JSON list of C-alpha atoms in Angstrom, two decimals:
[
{"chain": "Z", "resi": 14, "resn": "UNK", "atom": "CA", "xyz": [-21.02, -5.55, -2.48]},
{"chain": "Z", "resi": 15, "resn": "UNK", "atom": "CA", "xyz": [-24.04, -7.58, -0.30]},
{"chain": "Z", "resi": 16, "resn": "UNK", "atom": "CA", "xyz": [-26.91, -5.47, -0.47]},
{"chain": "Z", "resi": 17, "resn": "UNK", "atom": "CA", "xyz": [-28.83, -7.71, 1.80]},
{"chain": "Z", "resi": 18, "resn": "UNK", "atom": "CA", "xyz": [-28.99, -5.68, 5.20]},
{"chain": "Z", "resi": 19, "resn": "UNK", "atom": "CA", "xyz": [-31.91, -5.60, 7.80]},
{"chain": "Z", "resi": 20, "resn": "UNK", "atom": "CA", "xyz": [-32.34, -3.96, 10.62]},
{"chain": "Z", "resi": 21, "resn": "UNK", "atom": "CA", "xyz": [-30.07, -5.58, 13.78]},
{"chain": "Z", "resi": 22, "resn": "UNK", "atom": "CA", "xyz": [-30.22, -5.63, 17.03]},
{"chain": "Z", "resi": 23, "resn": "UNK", "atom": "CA", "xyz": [-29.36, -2.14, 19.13]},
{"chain": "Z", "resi": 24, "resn": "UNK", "atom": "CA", "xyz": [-25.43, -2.14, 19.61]},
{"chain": "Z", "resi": 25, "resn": "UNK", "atom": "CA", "xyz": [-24.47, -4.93, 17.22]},
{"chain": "Z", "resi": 26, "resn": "UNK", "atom": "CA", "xyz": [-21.14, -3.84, 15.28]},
{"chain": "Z", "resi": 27, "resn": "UNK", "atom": "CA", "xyz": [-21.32, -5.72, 11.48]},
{"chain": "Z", "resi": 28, "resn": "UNK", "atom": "CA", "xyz": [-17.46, -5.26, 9.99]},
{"chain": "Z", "resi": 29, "resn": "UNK", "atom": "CA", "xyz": [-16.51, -6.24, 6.54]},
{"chain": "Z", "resi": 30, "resn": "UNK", "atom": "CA", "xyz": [-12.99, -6.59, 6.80]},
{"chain": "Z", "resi": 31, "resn": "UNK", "atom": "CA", "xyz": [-10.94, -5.86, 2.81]},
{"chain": "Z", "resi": 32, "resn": "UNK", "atom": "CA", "xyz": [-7.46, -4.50, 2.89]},
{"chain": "Z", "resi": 33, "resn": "UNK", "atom": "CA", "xyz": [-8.73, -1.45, 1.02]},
{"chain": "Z", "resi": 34, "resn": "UNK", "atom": "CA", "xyz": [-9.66, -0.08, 4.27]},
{"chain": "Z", "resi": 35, "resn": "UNK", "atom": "CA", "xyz": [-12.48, -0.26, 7.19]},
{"chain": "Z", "resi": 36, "resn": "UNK", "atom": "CA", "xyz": [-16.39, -0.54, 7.13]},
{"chain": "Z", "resi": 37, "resn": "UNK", "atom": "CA", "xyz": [-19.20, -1.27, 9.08]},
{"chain": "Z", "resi": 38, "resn": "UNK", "atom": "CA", "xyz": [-22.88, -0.86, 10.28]},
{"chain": "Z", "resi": 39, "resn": "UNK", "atom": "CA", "xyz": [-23.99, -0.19, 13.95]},
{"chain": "Z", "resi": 40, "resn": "UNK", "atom": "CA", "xyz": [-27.37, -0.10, 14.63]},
{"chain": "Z", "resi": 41, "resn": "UNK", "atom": "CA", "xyz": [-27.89, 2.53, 17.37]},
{"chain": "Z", "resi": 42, "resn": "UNK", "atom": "CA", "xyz": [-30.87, 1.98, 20.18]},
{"chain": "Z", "resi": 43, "resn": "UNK", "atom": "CA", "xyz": [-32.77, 5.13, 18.99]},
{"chain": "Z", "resi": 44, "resn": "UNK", "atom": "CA", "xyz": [-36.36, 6.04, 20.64]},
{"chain": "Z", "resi": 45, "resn": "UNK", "atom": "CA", "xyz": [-38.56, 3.67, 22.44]},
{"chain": "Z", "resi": 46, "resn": "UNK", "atom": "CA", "xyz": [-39.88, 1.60, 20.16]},
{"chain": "Z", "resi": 47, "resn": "UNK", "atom": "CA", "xyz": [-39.19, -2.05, 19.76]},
{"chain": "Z", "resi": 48, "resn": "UNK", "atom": "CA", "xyz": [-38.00, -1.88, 16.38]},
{"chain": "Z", "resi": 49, "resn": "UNK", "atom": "CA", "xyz": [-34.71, 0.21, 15.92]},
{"chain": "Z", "resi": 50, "resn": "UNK", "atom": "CA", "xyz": [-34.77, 3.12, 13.86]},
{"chain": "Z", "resi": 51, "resn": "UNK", "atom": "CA", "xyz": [-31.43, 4.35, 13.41]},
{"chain": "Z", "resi": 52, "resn": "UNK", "atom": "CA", "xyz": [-28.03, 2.84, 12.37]},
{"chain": "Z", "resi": 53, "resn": "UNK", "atom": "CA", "xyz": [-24.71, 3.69, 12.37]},
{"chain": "Z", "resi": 54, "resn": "UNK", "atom": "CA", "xyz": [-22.12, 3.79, 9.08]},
{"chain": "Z", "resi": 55, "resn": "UNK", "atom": "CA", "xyz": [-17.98, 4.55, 8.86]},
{"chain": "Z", "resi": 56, "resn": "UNK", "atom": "CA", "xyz": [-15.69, 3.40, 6.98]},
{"chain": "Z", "resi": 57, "resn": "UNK", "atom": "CA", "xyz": [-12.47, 4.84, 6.36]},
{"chain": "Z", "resi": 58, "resn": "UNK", "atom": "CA", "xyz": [-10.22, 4.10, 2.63]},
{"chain": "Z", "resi": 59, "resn": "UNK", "atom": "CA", "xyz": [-6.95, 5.77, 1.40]},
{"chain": "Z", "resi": 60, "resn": "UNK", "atom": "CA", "xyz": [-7.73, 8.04, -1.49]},
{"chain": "Z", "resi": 61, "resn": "UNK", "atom": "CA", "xyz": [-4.22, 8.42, -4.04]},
{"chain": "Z", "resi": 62, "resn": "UNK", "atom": "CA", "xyz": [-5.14, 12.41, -4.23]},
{"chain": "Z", "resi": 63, "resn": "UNK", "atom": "CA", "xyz": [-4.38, 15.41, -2.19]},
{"chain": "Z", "resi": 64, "resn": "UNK", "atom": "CA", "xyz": [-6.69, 16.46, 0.76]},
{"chain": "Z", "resi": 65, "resn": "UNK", "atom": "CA", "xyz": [-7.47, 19.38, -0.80]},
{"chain": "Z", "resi": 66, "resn": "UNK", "atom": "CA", "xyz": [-8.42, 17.40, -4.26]},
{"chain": "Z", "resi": 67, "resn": "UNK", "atom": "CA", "xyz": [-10.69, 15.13, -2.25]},
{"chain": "Z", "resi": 68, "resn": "UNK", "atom": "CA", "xyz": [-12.66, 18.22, 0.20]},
{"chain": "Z", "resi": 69, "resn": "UNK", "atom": "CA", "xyz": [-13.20, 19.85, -3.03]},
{"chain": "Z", "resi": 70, "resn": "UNK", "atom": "CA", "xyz": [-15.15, 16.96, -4.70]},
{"chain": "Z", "resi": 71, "resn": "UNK", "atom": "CA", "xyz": [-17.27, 16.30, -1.86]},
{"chain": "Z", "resi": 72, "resn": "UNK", "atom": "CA", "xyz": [-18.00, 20.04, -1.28]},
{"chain": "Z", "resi": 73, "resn": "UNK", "atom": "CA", "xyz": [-19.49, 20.03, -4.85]},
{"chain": "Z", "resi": 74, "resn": "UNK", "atom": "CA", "xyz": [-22.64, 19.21, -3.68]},
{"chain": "Z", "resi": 75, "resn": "UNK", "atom": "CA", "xyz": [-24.40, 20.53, -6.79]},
{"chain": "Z", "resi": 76, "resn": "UNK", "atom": "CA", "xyz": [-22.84, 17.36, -8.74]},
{"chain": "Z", "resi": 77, "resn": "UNK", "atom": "CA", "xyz": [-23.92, 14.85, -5.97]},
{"chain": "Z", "resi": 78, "resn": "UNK", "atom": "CA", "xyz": [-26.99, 13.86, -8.37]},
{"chain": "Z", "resi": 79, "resn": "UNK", "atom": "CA", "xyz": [-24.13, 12.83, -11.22]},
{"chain": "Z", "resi": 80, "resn": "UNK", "atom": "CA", "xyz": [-22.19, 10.12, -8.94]},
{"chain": "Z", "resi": 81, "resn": "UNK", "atom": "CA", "xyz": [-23.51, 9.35, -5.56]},
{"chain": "Z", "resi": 82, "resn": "UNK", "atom": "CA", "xyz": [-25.47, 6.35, -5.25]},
{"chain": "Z", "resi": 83, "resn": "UNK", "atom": "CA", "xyz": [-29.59, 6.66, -5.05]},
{"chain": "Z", "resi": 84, "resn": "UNK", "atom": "CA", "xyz": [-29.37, 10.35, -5.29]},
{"chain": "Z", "resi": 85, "resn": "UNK", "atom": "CA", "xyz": [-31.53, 12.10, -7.86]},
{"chain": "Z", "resi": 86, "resn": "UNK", "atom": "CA", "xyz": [-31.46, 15.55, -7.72]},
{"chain": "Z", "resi": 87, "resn": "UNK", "atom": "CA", "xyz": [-28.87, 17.96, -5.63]},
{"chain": "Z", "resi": 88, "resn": "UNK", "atom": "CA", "xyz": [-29.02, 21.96, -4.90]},
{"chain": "Z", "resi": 89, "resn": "UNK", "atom": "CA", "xyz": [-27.43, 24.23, -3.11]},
{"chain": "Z", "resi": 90, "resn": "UNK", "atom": "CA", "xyz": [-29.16, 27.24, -1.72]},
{"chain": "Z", "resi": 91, "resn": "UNK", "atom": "CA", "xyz": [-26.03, 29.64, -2.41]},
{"chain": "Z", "resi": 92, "resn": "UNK", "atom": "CA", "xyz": [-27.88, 32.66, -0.66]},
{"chain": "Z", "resi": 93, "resn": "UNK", "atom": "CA", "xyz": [-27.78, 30.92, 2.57]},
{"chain": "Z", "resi": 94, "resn": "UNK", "atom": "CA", "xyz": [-24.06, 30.65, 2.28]},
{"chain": "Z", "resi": 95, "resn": "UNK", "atom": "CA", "xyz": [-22.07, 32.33, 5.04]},
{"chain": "Z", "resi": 96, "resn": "UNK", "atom": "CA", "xyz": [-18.76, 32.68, 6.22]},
{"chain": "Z", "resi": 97, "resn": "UNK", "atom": "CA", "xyz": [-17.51, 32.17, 9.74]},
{"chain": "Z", "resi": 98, "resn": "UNK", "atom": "CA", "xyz": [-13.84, 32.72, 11.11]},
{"chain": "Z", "resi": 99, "resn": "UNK", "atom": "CA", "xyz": [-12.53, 29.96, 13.94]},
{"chain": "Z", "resi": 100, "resn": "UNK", "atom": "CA", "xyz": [-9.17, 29.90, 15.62]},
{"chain": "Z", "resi": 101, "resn": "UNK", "atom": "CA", "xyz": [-7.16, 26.33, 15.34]},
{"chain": "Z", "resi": 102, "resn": "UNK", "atom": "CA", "xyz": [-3.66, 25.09, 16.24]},
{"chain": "Z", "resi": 103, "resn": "UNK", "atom": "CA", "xyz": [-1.23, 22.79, 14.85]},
{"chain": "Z", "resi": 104, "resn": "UNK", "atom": "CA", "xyz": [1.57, 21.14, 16.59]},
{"chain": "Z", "resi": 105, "resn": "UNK", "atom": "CA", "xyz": [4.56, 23.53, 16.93]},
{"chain": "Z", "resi": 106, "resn": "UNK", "atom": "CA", "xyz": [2.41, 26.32, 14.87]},
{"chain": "Z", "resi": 107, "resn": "UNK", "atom": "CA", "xyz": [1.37, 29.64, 16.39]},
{"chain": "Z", "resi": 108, "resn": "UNK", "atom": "CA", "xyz": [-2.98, 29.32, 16.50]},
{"chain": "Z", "resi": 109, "resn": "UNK", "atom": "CA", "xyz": [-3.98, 30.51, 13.37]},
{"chain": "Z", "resi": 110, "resn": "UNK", "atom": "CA", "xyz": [-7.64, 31.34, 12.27]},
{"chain": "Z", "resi": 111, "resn": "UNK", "atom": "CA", "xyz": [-9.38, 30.18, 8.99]},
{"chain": "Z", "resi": 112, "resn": "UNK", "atom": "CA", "xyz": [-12.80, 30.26, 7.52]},
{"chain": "Z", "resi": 113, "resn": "UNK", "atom": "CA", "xyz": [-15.55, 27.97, 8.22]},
{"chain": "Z", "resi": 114, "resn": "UNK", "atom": "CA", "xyz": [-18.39, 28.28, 5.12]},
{"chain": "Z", "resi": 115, "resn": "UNK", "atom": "CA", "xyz": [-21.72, 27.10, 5.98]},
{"chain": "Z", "resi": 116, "resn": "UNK", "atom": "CA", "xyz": [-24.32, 26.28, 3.48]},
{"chain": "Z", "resi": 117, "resn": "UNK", "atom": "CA", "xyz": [-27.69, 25.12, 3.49]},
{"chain": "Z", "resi": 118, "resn": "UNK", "atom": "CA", "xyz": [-28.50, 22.29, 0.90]},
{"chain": "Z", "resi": 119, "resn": "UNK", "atom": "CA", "xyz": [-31.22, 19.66, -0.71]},
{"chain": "Z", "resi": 120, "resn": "UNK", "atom": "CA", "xyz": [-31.03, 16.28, -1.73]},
{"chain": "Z", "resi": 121, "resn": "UNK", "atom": "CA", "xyz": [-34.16, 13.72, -3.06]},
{"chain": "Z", "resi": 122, "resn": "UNK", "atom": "CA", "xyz": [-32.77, 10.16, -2.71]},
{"chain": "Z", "resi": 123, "resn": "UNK", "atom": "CA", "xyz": [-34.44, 6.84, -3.48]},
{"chain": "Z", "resi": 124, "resn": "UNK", "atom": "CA", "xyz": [-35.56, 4.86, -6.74]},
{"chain": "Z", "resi": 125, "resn": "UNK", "atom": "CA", "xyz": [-39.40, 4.28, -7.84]},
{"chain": "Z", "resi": 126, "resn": "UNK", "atom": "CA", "xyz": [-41.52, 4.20, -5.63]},
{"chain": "Z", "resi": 127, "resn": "UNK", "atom": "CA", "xyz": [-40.12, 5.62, -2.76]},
{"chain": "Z", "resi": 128, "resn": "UNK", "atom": "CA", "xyz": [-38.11, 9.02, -2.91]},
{"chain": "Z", "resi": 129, "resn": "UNK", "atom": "CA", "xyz": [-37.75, 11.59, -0.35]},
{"chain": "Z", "resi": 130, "resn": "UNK", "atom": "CA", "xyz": [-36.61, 15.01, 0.09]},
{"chain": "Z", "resi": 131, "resn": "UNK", "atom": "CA", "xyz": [-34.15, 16.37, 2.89]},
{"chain": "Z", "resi": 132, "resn": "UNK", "atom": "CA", "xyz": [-32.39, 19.38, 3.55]},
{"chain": "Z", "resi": 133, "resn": "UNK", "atom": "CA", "xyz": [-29.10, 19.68, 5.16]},
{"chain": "Z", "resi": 134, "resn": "UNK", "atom": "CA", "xyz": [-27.00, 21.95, 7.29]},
{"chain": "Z", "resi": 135, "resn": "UNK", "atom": "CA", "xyz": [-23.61, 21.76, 6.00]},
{"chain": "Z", "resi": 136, "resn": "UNK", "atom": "CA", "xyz": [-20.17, 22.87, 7.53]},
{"chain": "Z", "resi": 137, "resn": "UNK", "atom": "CA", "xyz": [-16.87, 23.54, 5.28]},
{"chain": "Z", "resi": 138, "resn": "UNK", "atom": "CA", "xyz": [-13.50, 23.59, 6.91]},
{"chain": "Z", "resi": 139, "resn": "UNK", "atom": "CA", "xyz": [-11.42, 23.03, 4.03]},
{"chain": "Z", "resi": 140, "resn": "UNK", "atom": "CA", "xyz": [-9.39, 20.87, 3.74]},
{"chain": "Z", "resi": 141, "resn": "UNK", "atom": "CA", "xyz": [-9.88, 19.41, 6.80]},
{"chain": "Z", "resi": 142, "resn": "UNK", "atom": "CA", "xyz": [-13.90, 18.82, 7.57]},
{"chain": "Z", "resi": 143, "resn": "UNK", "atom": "CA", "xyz": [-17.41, 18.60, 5.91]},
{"chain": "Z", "resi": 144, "resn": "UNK", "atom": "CA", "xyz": [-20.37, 18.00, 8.50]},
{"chain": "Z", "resi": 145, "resn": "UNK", "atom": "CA", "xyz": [-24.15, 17.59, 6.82]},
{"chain": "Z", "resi": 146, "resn": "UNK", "atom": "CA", "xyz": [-26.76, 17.96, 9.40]},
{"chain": "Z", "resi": 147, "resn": "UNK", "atom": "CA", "xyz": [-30.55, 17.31, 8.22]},
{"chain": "Z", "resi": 148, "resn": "UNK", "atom": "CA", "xyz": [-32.50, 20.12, 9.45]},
{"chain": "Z", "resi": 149, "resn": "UNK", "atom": "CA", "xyz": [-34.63, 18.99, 11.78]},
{"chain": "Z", "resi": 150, "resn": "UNK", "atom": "CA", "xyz": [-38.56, 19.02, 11.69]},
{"chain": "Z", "resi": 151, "resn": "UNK", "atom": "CA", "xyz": [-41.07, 17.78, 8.73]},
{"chain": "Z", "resi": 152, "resn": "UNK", "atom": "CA", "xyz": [-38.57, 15.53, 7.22]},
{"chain": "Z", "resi": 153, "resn": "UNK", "atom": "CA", "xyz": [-37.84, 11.50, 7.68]},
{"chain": "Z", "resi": 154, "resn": "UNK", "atom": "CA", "xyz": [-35.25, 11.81, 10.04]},
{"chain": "Z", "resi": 155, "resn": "UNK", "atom": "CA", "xyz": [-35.36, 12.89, 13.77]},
{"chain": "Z", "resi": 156, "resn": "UNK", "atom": "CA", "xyz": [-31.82, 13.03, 13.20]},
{"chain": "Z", "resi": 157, "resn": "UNK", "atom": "CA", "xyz": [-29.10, 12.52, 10.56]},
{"chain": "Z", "resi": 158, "resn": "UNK", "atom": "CA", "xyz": [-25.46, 13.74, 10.38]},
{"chain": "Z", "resi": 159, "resn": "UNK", "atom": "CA", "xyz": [-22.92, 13.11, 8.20]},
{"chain": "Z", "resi": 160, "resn": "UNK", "atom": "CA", "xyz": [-19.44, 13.77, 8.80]},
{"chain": "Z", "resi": 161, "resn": "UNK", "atom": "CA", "xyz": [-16.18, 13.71, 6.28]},
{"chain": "Z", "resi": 162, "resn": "UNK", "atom": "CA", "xyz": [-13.06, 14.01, 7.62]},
{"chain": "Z", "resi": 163, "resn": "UNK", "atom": "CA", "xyz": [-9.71, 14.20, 5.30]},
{"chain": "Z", "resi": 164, "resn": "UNK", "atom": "CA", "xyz": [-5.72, 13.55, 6.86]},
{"chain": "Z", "resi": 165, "resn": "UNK", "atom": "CA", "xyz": [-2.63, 13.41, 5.42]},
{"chain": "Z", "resi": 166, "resn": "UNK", "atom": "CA", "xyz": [-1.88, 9.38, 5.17]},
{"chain": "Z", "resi": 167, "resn": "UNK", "atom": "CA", "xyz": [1.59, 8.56, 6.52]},
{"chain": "Z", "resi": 168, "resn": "UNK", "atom": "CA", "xyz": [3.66, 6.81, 3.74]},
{"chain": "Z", "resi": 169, "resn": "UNK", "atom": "CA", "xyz": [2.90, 3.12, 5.41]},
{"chain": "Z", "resi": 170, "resn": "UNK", "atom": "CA", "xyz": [-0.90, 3.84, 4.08]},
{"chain": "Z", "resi": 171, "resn": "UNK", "atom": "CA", "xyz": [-2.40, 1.29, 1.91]},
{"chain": "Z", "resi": 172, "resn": "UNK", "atom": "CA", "xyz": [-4.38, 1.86, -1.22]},
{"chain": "Z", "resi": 173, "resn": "UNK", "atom": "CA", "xyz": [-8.13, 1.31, -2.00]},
{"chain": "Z", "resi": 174, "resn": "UNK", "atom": "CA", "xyz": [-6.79, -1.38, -3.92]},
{"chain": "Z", "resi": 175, "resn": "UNK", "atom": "CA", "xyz": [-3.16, -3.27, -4.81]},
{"chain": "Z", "resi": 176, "resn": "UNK", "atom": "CA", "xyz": [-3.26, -2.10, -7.98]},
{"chain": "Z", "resi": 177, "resn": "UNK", "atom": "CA", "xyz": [-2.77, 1.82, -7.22]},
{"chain": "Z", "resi": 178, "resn": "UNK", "atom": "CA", "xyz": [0.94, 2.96, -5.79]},
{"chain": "Z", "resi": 179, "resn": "UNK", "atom": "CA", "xyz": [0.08, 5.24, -3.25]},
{"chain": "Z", "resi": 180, "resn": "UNK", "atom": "CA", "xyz": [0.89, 8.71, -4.09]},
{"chain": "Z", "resi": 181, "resn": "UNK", "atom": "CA", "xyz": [2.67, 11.01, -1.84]},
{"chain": "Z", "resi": 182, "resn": "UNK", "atom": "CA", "xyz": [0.02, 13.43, -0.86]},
{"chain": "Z", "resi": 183, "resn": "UNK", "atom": "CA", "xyz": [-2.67, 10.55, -0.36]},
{"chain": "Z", "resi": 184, "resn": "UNK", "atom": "CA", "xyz": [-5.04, 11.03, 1.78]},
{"chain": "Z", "resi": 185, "resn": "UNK", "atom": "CA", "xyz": [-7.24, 9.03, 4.37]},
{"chain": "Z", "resi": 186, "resn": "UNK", "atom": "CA", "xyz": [-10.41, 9.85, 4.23]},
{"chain": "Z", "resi": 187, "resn": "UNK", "atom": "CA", "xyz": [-12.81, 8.94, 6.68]},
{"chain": "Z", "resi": 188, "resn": "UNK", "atom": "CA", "xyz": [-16.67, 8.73, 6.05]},
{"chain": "Z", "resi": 189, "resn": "UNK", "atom": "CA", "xyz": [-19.55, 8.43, 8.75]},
{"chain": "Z", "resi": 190, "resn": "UNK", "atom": "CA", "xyz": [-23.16, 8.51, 8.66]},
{"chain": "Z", "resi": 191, "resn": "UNK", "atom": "CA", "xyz": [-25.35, 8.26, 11.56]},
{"chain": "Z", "resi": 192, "resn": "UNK", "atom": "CA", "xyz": [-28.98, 8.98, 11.21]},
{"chain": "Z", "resi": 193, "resn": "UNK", "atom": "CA", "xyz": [-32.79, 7.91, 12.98]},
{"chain": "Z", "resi": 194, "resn": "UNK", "atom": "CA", "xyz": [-36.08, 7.47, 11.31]},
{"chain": "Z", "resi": 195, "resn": "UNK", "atom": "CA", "xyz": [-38.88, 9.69, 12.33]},
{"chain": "Z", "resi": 196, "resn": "UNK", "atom": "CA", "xyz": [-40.88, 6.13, 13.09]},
{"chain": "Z", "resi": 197, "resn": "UNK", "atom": "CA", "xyz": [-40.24, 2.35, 12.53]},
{"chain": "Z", "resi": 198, "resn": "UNK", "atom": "CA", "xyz": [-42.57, 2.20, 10.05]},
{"chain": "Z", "resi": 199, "resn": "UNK", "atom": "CA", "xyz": [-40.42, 4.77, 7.71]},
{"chain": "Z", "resi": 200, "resn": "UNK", "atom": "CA", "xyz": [-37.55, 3.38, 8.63]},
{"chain": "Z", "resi": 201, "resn": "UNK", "atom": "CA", "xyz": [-38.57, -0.43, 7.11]},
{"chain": "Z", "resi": 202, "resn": "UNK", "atom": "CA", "xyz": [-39.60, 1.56, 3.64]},
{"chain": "Z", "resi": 203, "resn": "UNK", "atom": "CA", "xyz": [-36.11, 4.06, 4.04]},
{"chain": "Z", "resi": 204, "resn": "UNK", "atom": "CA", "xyz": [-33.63, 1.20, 5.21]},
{"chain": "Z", "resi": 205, "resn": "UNK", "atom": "CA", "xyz": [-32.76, -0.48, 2.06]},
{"chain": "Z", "resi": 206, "resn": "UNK", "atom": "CA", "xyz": [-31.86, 3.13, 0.10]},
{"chain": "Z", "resi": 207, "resn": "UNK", "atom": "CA", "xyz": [-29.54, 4.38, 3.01]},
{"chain": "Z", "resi": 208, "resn": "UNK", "atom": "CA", "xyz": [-28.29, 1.07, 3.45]},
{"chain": "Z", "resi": 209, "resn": "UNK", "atom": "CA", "xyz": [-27.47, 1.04, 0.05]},
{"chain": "Z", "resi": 210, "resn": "UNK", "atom": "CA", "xyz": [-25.93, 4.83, -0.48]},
{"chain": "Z", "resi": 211, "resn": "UNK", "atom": "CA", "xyz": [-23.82, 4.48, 2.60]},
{"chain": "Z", "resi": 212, "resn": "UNK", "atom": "CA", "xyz": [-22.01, 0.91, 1.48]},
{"chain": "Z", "resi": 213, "resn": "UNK", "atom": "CA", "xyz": [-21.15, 2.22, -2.39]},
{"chain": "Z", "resi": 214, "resn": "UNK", "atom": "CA", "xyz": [-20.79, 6.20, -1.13]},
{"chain": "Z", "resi": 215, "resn": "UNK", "atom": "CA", "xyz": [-16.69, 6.00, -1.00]},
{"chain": "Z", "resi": 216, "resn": "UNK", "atom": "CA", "xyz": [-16.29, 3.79, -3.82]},
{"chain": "Z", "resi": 217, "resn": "UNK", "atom": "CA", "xyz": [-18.15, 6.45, -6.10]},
{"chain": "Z", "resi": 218, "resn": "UNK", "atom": "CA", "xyz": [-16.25, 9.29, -4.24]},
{"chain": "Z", "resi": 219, "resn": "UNK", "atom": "CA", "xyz": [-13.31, 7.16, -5.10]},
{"chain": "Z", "resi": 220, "resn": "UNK", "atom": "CA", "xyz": [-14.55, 6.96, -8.75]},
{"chain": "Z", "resi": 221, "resn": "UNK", "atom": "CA", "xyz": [-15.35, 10.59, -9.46]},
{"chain": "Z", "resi": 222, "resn": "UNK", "atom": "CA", "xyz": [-11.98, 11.41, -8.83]},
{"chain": "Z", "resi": 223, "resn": "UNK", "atom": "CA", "xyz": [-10.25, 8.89, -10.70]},
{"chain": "Z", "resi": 224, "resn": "UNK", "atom": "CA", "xyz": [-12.70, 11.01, -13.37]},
{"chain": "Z", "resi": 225, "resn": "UNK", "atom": "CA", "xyz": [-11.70, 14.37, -12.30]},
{"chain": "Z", "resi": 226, "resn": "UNK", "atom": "CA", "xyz": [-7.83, 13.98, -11.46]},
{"chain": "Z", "resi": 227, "resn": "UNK", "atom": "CA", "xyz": [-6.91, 11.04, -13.26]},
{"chain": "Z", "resi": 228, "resn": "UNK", "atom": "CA", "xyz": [-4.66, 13.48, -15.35]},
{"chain": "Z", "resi": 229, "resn": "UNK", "atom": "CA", "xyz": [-3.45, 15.26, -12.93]},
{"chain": "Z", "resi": 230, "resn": "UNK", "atom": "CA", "xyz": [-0.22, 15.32, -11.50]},
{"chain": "Z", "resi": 231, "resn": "UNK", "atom": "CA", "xyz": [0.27, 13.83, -7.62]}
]
């Protein structure tokens, strides 16, 4: 994968185009100041496991510091962990109401010398959802969200690669990232490590659960 990204003009789309799936960067006209300070990631891949295999993995967030690129330590505050009840509807289903677990958590990304510390909002709606929201105030960001979402992929989906059949109860999983820089200055020192985590994040999703489910049956 290039690693060499800079910052880019405000509303200038930057695809990389594989047959695994679809990427790209968008940096997003944030604040005032000459210098953009936030960007834009998504990129969406067929995963050859279940939806519910896949929401599981990335709702482990206590094993984040084990895979996920630049990531160095991972927590979960478990007493902030509460459960809410929301009303949904399929197509030709009678609405039906599920839970909705939210969770407070902290992540330190980065290498030597720079590291910082955040602390997320995060939303559960297995297996359909997972939204991180930094909490705003005394942190990097002004703003920073992450959202996964997880669907059934129709049985026309192509693999990650040509060299995995594509299972039955794949799923496409769709990963975006969208975050701002408290100032420009931060955001020169912070740009290569996001940069960085959000172009390898699905392939070491991907990864982990080729570890984890490799065995299992799909």
């Amino acid at each position: 994968m290039n690693l060499a990204f800079r910052w880019r003009r405000p509303g200038t789309l930057i695809r990389q185009g594989r047959a695994a799936g679809k990427r790209g960067f968008l940096t997003l006209p944030f604040g005032s100041s000459k210098q953009p300070t936030g960007q834009k990631f998504q990129e969406t891949q067929i995963f050859p496991y279940s939806r519910e295999q896949v929401f599981d993995l990335v709702a482990d967030i206590d094993q984040y510091s084990e895979f996920v690129p630049m990531c160095t330590e991972s927590r979960v505050f478990h007493n902030t962990r509460r459960v809410e009840q929301i009303g949904f509807k399929q197509a030709g289903q009678d609405p039906a109401v599920t839970d909705r677990h939210v969770v407070q958590a902290e992540l330190a990304v980065g290498y030597p010398p720079f590291r910082e510390r955040y602390t997320s909002d995060v939303v559960l709606e297995r297996p359909w959802r997972i939204v991180a929201t930094a909490v705003p105030g005394g942190g990097i960001f002004t703003h920073m969200r992450t959202i996964w979402e997880f669907a059934k992929a129709g049985s026309s989906a192509r693999p990650h690669s040509p060299f995995i059949q594509t299972a039955s109860d794949s799923t496409r999983v769709s990963f975006s990232i969208e975050y701002e820089f408290a100032s420009p200055l931060h955001a020169q020192a912070a740009s290569l490590v996001f940069d960085t985590m959000a172009q390898k994040n699905m392939a070491a999703y991907l990864a982990r659960c080729h570890l984890l489910y490799k065995t299992a049956k799909r």
